[in-house]
Short mmCIF file of C-alpha atoms in Angstrom, two decimals:
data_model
loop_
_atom_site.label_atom_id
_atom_site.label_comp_id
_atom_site.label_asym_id
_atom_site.label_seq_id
_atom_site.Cartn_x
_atom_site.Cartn_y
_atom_site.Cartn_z
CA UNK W 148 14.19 -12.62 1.58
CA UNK W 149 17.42 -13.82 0.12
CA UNK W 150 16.96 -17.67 -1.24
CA UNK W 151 13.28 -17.80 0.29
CA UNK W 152 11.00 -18.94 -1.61
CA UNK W 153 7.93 -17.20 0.84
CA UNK W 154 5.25 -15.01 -0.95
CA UNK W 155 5.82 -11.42 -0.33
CA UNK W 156 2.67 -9.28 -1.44
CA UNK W 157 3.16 -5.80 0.50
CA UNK W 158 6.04 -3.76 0.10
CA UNK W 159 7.16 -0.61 1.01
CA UNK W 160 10.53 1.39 0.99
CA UNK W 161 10.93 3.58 4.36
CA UNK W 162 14.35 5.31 3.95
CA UNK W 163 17.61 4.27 2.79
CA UNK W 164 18.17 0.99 3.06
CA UNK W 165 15.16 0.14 5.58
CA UNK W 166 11.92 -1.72 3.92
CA UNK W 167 9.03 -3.25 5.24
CA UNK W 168 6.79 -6.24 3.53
CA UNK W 169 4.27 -8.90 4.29
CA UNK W 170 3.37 -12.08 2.65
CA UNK W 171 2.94 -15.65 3.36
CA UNK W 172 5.96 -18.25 4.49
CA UNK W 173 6.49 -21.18 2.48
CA UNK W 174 5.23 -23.23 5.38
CA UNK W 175 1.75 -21.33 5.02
CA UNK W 176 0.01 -18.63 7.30
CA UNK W 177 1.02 -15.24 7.01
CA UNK W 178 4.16 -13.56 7.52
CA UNK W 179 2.32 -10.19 9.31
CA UNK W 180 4.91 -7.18 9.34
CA UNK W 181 8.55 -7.21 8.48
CA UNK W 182 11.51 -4.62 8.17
CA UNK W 183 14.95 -4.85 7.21
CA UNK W 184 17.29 -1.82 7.70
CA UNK W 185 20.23 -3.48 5.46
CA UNK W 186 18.27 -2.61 2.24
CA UNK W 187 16.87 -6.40 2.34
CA UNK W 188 19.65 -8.14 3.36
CA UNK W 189 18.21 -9.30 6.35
CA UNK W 190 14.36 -9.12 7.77
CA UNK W 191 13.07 -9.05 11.26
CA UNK W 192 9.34 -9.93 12.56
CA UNK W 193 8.02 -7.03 14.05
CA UNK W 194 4.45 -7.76 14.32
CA UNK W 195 0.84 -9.72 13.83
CA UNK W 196 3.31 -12.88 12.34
CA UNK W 197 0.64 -15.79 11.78
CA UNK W 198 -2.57 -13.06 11.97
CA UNK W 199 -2.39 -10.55 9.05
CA UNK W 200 -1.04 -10.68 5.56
CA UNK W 201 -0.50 -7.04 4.42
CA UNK W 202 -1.34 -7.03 0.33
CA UNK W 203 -0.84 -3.30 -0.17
CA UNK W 204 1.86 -1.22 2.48
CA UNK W 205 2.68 2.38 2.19
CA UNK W 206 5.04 4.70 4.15
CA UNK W 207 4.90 8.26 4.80
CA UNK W 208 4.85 10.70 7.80
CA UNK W 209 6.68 8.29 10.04
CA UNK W 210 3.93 5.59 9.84
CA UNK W 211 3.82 2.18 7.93
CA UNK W 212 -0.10 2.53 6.37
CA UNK W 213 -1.38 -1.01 5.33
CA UNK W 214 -4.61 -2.82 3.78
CA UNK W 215 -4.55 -6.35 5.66
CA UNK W 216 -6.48 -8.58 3.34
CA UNK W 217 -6.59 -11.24 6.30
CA UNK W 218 -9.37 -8.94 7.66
CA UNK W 219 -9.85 -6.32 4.98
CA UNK W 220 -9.28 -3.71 6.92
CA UNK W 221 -6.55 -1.08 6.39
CA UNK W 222 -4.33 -0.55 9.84
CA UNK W 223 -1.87 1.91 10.63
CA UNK W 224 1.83 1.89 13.16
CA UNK W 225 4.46 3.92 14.24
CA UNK W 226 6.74 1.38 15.66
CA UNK W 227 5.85 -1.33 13.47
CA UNK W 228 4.12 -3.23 17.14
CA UNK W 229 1.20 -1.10 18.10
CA UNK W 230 -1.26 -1.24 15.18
CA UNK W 231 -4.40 1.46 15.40
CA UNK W 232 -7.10 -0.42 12.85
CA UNK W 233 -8.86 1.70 10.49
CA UNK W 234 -11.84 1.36 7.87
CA UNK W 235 -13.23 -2.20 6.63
CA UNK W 236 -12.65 -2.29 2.34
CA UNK W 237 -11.45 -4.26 -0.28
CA UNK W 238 -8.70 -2.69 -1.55
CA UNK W 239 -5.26 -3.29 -3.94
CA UNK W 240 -3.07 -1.19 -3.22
CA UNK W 241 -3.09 2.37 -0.71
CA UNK W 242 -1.21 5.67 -1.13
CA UNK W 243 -0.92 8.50 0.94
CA UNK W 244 -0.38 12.18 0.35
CA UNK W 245 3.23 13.31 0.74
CA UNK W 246 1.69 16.38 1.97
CA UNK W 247 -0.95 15.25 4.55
CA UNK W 248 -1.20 12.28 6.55
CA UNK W 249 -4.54 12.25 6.83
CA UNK W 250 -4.94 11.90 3.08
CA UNK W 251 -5.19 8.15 2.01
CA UNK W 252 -6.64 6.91 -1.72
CA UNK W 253 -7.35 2.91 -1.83
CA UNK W 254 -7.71 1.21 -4.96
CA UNK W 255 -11.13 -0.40 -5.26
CA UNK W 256 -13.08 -2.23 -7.59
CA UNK W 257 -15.84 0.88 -7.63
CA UNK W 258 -12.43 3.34 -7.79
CA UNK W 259 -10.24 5.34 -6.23
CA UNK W 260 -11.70 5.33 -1.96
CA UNK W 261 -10.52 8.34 -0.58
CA UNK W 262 -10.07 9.03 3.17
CA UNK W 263 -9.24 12.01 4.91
CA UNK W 264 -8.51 10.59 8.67
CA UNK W 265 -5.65 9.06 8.06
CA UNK W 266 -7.49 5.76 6.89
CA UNK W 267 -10.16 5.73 9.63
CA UNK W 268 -13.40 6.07 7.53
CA UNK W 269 -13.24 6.15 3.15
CA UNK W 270 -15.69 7.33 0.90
CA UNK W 271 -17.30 5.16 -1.53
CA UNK W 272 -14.59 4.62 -4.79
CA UNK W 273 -14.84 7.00 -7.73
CA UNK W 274 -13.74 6.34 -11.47
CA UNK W 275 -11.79 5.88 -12.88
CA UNK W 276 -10.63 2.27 -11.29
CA UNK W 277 -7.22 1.89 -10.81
CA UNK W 278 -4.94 -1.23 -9.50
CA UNK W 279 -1.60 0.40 -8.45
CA UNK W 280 -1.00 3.79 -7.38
CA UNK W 281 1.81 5.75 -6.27
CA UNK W 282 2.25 9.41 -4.80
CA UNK W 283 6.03 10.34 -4.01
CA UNK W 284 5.76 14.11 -4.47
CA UNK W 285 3.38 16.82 -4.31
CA UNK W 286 1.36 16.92 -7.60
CA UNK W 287 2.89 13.65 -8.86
CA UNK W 288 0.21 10.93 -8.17
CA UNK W 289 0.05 8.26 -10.25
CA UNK W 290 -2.17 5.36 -10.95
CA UNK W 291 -2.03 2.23 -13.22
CA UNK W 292 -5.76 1.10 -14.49
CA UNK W 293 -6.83 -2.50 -15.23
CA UNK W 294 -5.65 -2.12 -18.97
CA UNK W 295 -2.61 -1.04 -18.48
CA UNK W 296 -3.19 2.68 -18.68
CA UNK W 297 -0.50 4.98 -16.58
CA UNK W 298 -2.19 8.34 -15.32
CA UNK W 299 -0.59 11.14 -13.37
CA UNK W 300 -3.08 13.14 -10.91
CA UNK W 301 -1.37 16.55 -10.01
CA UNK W 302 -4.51 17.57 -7.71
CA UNK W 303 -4.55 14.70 -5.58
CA UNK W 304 -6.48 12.67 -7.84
CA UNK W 305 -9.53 14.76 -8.25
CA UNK W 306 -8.78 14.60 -12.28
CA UNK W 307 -6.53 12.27 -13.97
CA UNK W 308 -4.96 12.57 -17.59
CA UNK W 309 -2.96 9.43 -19.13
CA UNK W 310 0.02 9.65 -19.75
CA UNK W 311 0.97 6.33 -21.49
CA UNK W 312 0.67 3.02 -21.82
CA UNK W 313 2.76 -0.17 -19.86
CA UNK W 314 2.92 -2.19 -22.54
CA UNK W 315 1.20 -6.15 -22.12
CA UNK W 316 0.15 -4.97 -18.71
CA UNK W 317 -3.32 -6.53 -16.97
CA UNK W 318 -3.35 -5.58 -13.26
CA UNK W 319 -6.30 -7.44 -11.73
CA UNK W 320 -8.40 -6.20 -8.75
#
């Protein structure tokens, strides 16, 4: 990424010092899937470069989970090459349970979609509506809403309690 001046929108941290992200090249099209293992120093094209822009990415269990907004659909790799595609939704962002990989929440404009197939099929979205989440640890989800409202979820986001407030925030669906 260095002195680039691309648009990254997905980005995910995988381990030390290895990342993945997506975006769009300066030049236009879309950037599909990219990793660096030198904690961003360099990046490598693994996959769907020119096809898929991923807006939201998430890592956990071994497996890079990501919403392409190219095609709305969220798709799921191993190796970063074979992609297995999932459900069709608009999301923002994805998380998925530190616990169980088949346990994925997308952020929707009807609320939080919640799949239990690894991202295969999601239930309609639930309130509350939330732009960003993120779920590093058993019983510590949390979840931005569009006013700038920071919840923590420690059931998997069945019930949510607010926690503060990030001040002069506005994330947008």
């Amino acid at each position: 990424m260095g002195d680039s001046k691309d648009d990254f929108m997905g980005f995910t941290v995988a381990g030390d010092k290895t990342f993945y992200a997506s975006g769009h090249p300066i030049s236009g099209g879309n950037k599909g899937l990219i990793k660096s293992t030198d904690a961003g120093r360099t990046w490598k094209s693994l996959s769907l470069s020119g096809e898929s822009d991923f807006h939201a990415l998430d890592f956990a269990h071994g497996t890079v989970y990501g919403h392409d907004s190219t095609h709305g659909q969220v798709r799921t790799t191993k190796d970063g090459v074979s992609w297995k595609d999932g459900a069709r939704l608009e999301a923002l962002d994805l998380a998925v349970s530190p616990q169980d990989p088949g346990l994925v929440l997308a952020t929707t404009a009807d609320g939080i979609a919640r799949s239990t197939d690894g991202g295969r099929t999601f239930a309609k979205g639930e309130e509350p509506v939330m732009a960003f989440l993120s779920w590093a640890a058993k019983g510590a989800l949390y979840g931005i809403d569009t006013s700038g409202g920071l919840h923590r979820s420690s059931d998997g986001g069945s019930t949510w309690k607010e926690v503060s407030t990030v001040p002069e925030a506005s994330p947008r669906l």
